[in-house]
Short mmCIF file of C-alpha atoms in Angstrom, two decimals:
data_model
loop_
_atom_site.label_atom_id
_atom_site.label_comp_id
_atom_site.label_asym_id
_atom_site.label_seq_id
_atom_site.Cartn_x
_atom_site.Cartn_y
_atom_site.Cartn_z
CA UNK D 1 -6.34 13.02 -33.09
CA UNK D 2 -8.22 9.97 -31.31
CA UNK D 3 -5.18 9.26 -29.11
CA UNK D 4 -4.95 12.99 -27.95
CA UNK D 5 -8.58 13.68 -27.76
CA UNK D 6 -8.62 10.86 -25.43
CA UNK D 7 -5.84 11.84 -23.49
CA UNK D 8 -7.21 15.60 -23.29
CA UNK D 9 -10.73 13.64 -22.05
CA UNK D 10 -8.61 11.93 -19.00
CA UNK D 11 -7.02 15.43 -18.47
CA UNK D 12 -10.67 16.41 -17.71
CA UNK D 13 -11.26 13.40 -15.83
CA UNK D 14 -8.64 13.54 -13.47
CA UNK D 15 -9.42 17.25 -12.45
CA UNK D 16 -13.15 16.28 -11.68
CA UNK D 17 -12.86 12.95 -10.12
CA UNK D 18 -9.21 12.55 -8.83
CA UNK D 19 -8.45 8.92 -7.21
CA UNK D 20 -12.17 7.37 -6.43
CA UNK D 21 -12.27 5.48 -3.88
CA UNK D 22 -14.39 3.07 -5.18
CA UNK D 23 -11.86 2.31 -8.20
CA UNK D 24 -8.89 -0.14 -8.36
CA UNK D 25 -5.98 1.92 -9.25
CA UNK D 26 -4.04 0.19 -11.89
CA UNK D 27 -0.79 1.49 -9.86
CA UNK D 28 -1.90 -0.67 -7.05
CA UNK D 29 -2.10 -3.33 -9.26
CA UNK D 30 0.95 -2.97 -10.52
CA UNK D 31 2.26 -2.71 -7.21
CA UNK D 32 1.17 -5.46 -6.01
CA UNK D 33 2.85 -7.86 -9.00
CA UNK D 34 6.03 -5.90 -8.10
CA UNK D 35 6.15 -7.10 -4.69
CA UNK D 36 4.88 -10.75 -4.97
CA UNK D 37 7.22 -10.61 -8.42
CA UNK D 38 10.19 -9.87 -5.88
CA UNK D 39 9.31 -12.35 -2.99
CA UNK D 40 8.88 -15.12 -6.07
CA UNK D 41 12.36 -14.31 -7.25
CA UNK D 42 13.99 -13.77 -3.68
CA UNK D 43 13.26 -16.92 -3.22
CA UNK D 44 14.16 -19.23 -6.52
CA UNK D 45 16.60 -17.52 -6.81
CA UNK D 46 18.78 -16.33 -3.68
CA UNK D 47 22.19 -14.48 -3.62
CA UNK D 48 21.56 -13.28 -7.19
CA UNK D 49 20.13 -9.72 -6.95
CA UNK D 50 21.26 -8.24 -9.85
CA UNK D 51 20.48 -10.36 -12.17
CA UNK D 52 16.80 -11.15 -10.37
CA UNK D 53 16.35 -7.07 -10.27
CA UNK D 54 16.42 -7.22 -14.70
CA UNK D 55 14.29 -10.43 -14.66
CA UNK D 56 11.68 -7.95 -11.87
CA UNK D 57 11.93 -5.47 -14.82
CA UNK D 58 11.30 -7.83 -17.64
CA UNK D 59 8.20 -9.40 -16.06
CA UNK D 60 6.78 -6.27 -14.69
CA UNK D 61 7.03 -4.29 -17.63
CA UNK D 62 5.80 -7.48 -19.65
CA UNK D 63 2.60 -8.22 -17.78
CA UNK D 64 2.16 -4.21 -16.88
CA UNK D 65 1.53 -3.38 -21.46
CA UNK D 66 0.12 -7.17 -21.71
CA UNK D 67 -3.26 -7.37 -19.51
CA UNK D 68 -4.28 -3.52 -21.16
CA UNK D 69 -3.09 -4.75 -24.70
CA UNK D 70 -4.93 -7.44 -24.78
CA UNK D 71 -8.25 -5.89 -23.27
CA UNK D 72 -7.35 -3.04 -25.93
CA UNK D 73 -7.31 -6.06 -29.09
CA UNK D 74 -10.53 -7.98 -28.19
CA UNK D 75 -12.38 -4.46 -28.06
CA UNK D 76 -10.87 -3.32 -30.94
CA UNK D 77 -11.84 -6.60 -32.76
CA UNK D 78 -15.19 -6.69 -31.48
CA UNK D 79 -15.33 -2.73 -33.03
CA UNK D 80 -13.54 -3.98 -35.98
CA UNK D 81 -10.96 -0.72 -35.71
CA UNK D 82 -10.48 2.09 -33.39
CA UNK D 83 -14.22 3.07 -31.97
CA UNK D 84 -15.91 4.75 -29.05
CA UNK D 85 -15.51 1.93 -26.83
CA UNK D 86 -11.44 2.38 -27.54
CA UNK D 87 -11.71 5.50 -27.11
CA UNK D 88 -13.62 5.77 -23.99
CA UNK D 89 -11.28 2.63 -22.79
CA UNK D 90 -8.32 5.19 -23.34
CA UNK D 91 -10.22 8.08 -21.75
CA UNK D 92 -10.49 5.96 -18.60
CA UNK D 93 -7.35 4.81 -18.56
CA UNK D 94 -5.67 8.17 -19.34
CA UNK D 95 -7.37 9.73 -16.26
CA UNK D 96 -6.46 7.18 -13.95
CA UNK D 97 -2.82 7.36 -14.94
CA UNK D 98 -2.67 10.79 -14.07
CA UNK D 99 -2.04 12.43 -10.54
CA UNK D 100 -2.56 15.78 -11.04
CA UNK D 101 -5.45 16.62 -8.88
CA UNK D 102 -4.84 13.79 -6.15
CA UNK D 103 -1.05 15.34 -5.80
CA UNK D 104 -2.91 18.68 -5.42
CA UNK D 105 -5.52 17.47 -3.23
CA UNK D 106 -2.74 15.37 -0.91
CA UNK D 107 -0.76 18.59 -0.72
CA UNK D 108 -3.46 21.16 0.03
CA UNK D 109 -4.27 18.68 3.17
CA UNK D 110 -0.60 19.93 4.15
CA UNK D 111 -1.57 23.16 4.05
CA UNK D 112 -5.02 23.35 5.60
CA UNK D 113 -3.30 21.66 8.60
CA UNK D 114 -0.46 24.35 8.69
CA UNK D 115 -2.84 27.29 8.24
CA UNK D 116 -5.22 25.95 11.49
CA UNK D 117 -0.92 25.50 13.32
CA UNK D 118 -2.05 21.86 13.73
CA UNK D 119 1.44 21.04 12.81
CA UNK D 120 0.92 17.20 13.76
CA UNK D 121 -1.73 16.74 12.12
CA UNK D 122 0.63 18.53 8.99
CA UNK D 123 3.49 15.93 9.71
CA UNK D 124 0.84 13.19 9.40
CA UNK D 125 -0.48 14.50 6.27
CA UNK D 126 3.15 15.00 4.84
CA UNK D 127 4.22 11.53 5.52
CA UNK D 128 1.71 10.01 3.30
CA UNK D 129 3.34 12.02 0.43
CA UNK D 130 6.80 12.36 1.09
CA UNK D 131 9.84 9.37 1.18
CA UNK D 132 12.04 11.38 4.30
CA UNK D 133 11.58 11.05 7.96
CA UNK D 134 8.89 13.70 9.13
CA UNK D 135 9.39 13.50 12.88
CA UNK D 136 12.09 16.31 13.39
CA UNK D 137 10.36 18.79 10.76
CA UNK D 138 9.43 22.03 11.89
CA UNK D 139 6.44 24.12 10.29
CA UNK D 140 8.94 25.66 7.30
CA UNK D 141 10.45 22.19 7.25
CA UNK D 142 6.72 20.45 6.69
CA UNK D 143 6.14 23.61 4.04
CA UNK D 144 9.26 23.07 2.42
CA UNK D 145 8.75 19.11 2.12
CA UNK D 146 5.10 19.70 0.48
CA UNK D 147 6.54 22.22 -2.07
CA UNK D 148 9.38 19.42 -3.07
CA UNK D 149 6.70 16.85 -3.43
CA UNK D 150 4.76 18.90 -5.60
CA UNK D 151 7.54 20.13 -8.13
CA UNK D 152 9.44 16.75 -8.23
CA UNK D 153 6.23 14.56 -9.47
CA UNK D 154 5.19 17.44 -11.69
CA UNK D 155 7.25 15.22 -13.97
CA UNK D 156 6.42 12.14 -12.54
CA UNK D 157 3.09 12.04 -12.09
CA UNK D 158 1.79 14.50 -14.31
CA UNK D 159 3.79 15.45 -17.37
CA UNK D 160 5.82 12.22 -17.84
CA UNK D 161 2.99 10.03 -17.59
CA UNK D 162 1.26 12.56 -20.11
CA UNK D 163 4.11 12.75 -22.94
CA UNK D 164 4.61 8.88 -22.60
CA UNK D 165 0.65 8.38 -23.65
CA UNK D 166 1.05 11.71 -25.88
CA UNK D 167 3.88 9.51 -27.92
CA UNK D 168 3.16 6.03 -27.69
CA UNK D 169 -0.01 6.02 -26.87
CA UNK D 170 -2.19 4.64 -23.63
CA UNK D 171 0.46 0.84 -23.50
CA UNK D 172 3.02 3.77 -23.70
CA UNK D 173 1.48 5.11 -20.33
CA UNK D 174 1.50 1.80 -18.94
CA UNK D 175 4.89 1.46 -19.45
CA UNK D 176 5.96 4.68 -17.92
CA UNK D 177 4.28 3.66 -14.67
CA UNK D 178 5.33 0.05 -14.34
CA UNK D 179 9.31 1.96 -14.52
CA UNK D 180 7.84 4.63 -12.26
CA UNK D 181 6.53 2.07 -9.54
CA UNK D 182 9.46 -0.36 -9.73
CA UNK D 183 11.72 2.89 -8.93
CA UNK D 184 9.76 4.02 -6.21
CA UNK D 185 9.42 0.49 -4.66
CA UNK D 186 12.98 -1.23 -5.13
CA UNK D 187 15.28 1.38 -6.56
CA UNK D 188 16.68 2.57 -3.22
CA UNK D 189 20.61 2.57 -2.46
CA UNK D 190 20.42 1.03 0.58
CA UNK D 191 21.98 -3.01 1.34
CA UNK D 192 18.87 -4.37 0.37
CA UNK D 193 17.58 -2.68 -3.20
CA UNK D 194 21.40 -1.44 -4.01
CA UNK D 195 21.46 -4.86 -6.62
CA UNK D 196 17.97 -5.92 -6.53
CA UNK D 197 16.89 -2.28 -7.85
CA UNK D 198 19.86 -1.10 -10.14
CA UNK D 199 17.93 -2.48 -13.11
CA UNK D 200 14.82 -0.81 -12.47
CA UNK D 201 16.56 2.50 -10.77
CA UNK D 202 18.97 2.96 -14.15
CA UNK D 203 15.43 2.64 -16.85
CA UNK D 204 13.64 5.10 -14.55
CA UNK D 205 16.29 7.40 -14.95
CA UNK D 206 16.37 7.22 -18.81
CA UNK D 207 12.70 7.15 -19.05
CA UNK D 208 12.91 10.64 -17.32
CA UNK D 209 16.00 12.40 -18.49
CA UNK D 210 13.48 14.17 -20.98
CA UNK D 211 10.41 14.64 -19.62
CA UNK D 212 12.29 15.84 -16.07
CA UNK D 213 13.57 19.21 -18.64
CA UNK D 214 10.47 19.72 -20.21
CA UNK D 215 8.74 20.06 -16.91
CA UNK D 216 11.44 22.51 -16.27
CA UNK D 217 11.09 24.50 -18.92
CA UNK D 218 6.83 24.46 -18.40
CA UNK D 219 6.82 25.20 -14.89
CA UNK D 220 8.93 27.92 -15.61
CA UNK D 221 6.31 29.04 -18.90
CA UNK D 222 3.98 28.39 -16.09
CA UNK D 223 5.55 31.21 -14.07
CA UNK D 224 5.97 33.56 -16.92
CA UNK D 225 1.98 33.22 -17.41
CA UNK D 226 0.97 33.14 -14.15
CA UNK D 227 3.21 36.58 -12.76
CA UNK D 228 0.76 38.05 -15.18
CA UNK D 229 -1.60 37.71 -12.90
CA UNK D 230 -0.11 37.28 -9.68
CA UNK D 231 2.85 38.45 -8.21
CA UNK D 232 3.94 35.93 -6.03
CA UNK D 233 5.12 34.46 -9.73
CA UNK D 234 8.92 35.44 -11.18
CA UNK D 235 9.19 33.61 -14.43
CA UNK D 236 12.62 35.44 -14.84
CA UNK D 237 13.44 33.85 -11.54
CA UNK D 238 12.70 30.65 -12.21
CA UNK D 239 14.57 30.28 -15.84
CA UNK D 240 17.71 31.44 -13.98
CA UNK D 241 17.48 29.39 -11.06
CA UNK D 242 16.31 26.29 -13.32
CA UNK D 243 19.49 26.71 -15.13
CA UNK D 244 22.11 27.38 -11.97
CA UNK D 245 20.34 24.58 -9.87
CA UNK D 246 19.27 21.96 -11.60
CA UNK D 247 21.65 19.70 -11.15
CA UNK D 248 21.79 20.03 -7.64
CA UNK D 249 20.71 16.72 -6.44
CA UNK D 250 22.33 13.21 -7.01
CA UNK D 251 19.62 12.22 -9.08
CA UNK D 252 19.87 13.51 -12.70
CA UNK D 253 16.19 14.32 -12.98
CA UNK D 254 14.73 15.24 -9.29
CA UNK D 255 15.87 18.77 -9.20
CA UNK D 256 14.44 20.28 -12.11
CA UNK D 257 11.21 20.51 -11.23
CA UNK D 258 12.43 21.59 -7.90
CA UNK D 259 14.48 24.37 -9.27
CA UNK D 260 12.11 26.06 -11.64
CA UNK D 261 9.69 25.92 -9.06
CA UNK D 262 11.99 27.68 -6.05
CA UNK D 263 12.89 30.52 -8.65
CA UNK D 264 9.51 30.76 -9.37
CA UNK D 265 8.58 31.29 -5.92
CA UNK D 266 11.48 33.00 -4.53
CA UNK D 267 12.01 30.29 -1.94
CA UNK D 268 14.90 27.74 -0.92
CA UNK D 269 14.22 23.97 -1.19
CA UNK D 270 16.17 20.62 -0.77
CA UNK D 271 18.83 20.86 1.28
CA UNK D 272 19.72 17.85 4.43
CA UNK D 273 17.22 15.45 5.50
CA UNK D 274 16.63 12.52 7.69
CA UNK D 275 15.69 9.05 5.51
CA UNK D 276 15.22 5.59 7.79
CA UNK D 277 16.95 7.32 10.74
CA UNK D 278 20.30 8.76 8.15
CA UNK D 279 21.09 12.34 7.88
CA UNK D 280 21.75 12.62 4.16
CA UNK D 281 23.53 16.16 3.01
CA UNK D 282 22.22 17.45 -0.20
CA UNK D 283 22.45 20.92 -1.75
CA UNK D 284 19.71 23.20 -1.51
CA UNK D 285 17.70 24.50 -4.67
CA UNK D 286 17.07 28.43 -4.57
CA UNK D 287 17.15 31.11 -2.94
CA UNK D 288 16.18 31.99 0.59
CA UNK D 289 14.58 35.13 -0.85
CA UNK D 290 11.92 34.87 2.08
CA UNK D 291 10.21 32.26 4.24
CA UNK D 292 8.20 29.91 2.99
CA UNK D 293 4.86 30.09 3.55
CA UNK D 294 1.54 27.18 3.52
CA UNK D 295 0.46 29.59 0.82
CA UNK D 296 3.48 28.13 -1.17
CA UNK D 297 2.02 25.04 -0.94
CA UNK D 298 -1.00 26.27 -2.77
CA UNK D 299 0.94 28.40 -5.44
CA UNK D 300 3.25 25.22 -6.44
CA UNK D 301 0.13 23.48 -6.84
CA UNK D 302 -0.80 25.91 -9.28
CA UNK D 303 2.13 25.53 -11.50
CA UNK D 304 1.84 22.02 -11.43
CA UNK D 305 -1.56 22.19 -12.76
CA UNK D 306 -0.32 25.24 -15.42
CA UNK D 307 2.76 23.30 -16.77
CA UNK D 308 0.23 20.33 -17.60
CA UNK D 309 -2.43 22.72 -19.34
CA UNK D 310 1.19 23.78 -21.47
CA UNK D 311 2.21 20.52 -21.92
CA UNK D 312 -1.21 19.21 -23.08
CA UNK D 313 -1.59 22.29 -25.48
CA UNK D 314 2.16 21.89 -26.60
CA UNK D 315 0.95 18.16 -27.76
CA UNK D 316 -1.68 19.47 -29.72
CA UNK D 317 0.16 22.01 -31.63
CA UNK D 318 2.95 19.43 -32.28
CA UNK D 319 -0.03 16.85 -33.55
CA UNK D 320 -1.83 19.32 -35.76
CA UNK D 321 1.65 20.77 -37.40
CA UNK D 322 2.51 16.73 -38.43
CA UNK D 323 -1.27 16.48 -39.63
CA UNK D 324 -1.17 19.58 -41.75
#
């Protein structure tokens, strides 16, 4: 009960304050060790990437649960147990390990710029949230590249992260993002990272194969709900394309939020795009039922913020049936 009433609290949190500002961002922080971690082992010890990409892991991950642990012992001592300074502590912590509202925030910038046709300023916007080259996309392409950013870090930004602190509480958080950051930062296939981020590339992968399905399966309970109210939702849709597509991206996690949320919306996602200059070819996800819209920008945001309300509640149930 104290862990998930203080993970429900950083829910809250994160939907009223998003990313202040005026806050350092543990991810930053985290960030940052990752790439002085990587220069400091680049240069002891050169010409022996792989092995240097497990020892990045090791100290990343090490240092990432250590600094909160200990802050979380010495208040816990000074409490003598678990009290409201934990708890607020975990609150805080919860909420800024979440990414639900800046993801929708970041996003709906997308499509405020599409819906005024200021499709530069849209590219801008785009780039700041997306990993592909944003030069050569047209309006449908910008659309389509939002809506993809929005159902892939459903999982990792929003329902991972929350499962992770769900389970193994607020260190368990930690953990998930120090994996999460060292993928997005050094586990690209390219000459450089192809060694140097197989390590970190392989654990983020594991530490995803379930939470990628369950964010499947709640973005398309999220559609279900949702069609009840509006239209633009096919639940039905989405639990059939979830299953036919999911796979359909050489990642073994990336396309199921991507899936469930193109059936949902009756659209067509993925498919060939530019990275550093490279035309990669990759399957689409879905159906081109109809165009995509800047409105579908706003409805994926929607599931996104549905499947974590589901995934939140499904915690609770799961904690109160063990506690009966």
């Amino acid at each position: 009960m104290f862990r998930l009433s203080a993970l429900t609290a950083g829910v809250l949190l994160d939907w009223i304050f998003g990313e202040p500002s005026v806050l350092v961002h543990p991810v930053i922080l985290i960030g940052k060790l990752i790439s002085r971690t990587e220069s400091w082992l680049r240069r002891l010890r050169p010409g022996r990437e792989k092995s240097s990409g497990y020892l990045l892991v090791l100290i990343v991950i090490f240092c990432s649960m250590a600094v909160p642990g200990l802050i979380l012992l010495a208040v816990s001592r000074l409490e003598k147990g678990q009290g409201s300074i934990t708890w607020c502590l975990t609150a805080f912590w919860s909420f800024q390990l979440l990414a639900a509202k800046s993801l929708y925030q970041e996003s709906g910038k997308v499509r405020k710029a599409l819906e005024v046709s200021d499709r530069e300023q849209a590219r801008r916007c785009v780039s700041m949230i997306v990993g592909r080259d944003t030069e050569r996309l047209d309006e449908a392409g910008i659309t389509r590249a939002a809506v993809e950013t929005v159902a892939e870090n459903t999982s990792d930004g929003v329902i991972a992260p929350l499962l992770f602190m769900a389970l193994f509480g607020i260190l368990g958080g930690f953990f998930y993002k120090a994996v999460n950051t060292m993928d997005s930062m050094v586990g690209y296939k390219n000459e450089k990272y192809l060694l140097f981020g197989r390590a970190a590339a392989r654990l983020d992968d594991l530490c995803n194969f379930l939470p990628a399905r369950i964010t499947g399966c709640l973005l398309t309970a999220a559609a279900w709900i949702l069609g009840m109210l509006d239209p633009a939702y096919d639940g039905k849709n989405a639990w059939c394309i979830y299953r036919r597509d999911r796979r359909n991206h050489a990642s073994p996690n990336s396309a199921h939020g991507e899936a469930a949320c193109a059936g949902a919306l009756h659209v067509r996602l993925a498919g060939d795009a530019w990275y550093f200059g490279q035309l990669h070819k990759k399957p689409y996800i879905g159906d081109d039922d109809r165009p995509i819209e800047a409105e579908d920008i706003r409805r994926a945001g929607r599931l996104m913020a549905a499947a974590e309300l589901l995934g939140l509640l499904l915690c609770w149930i799961i904690c109160l049936e063990i506690t009966v």
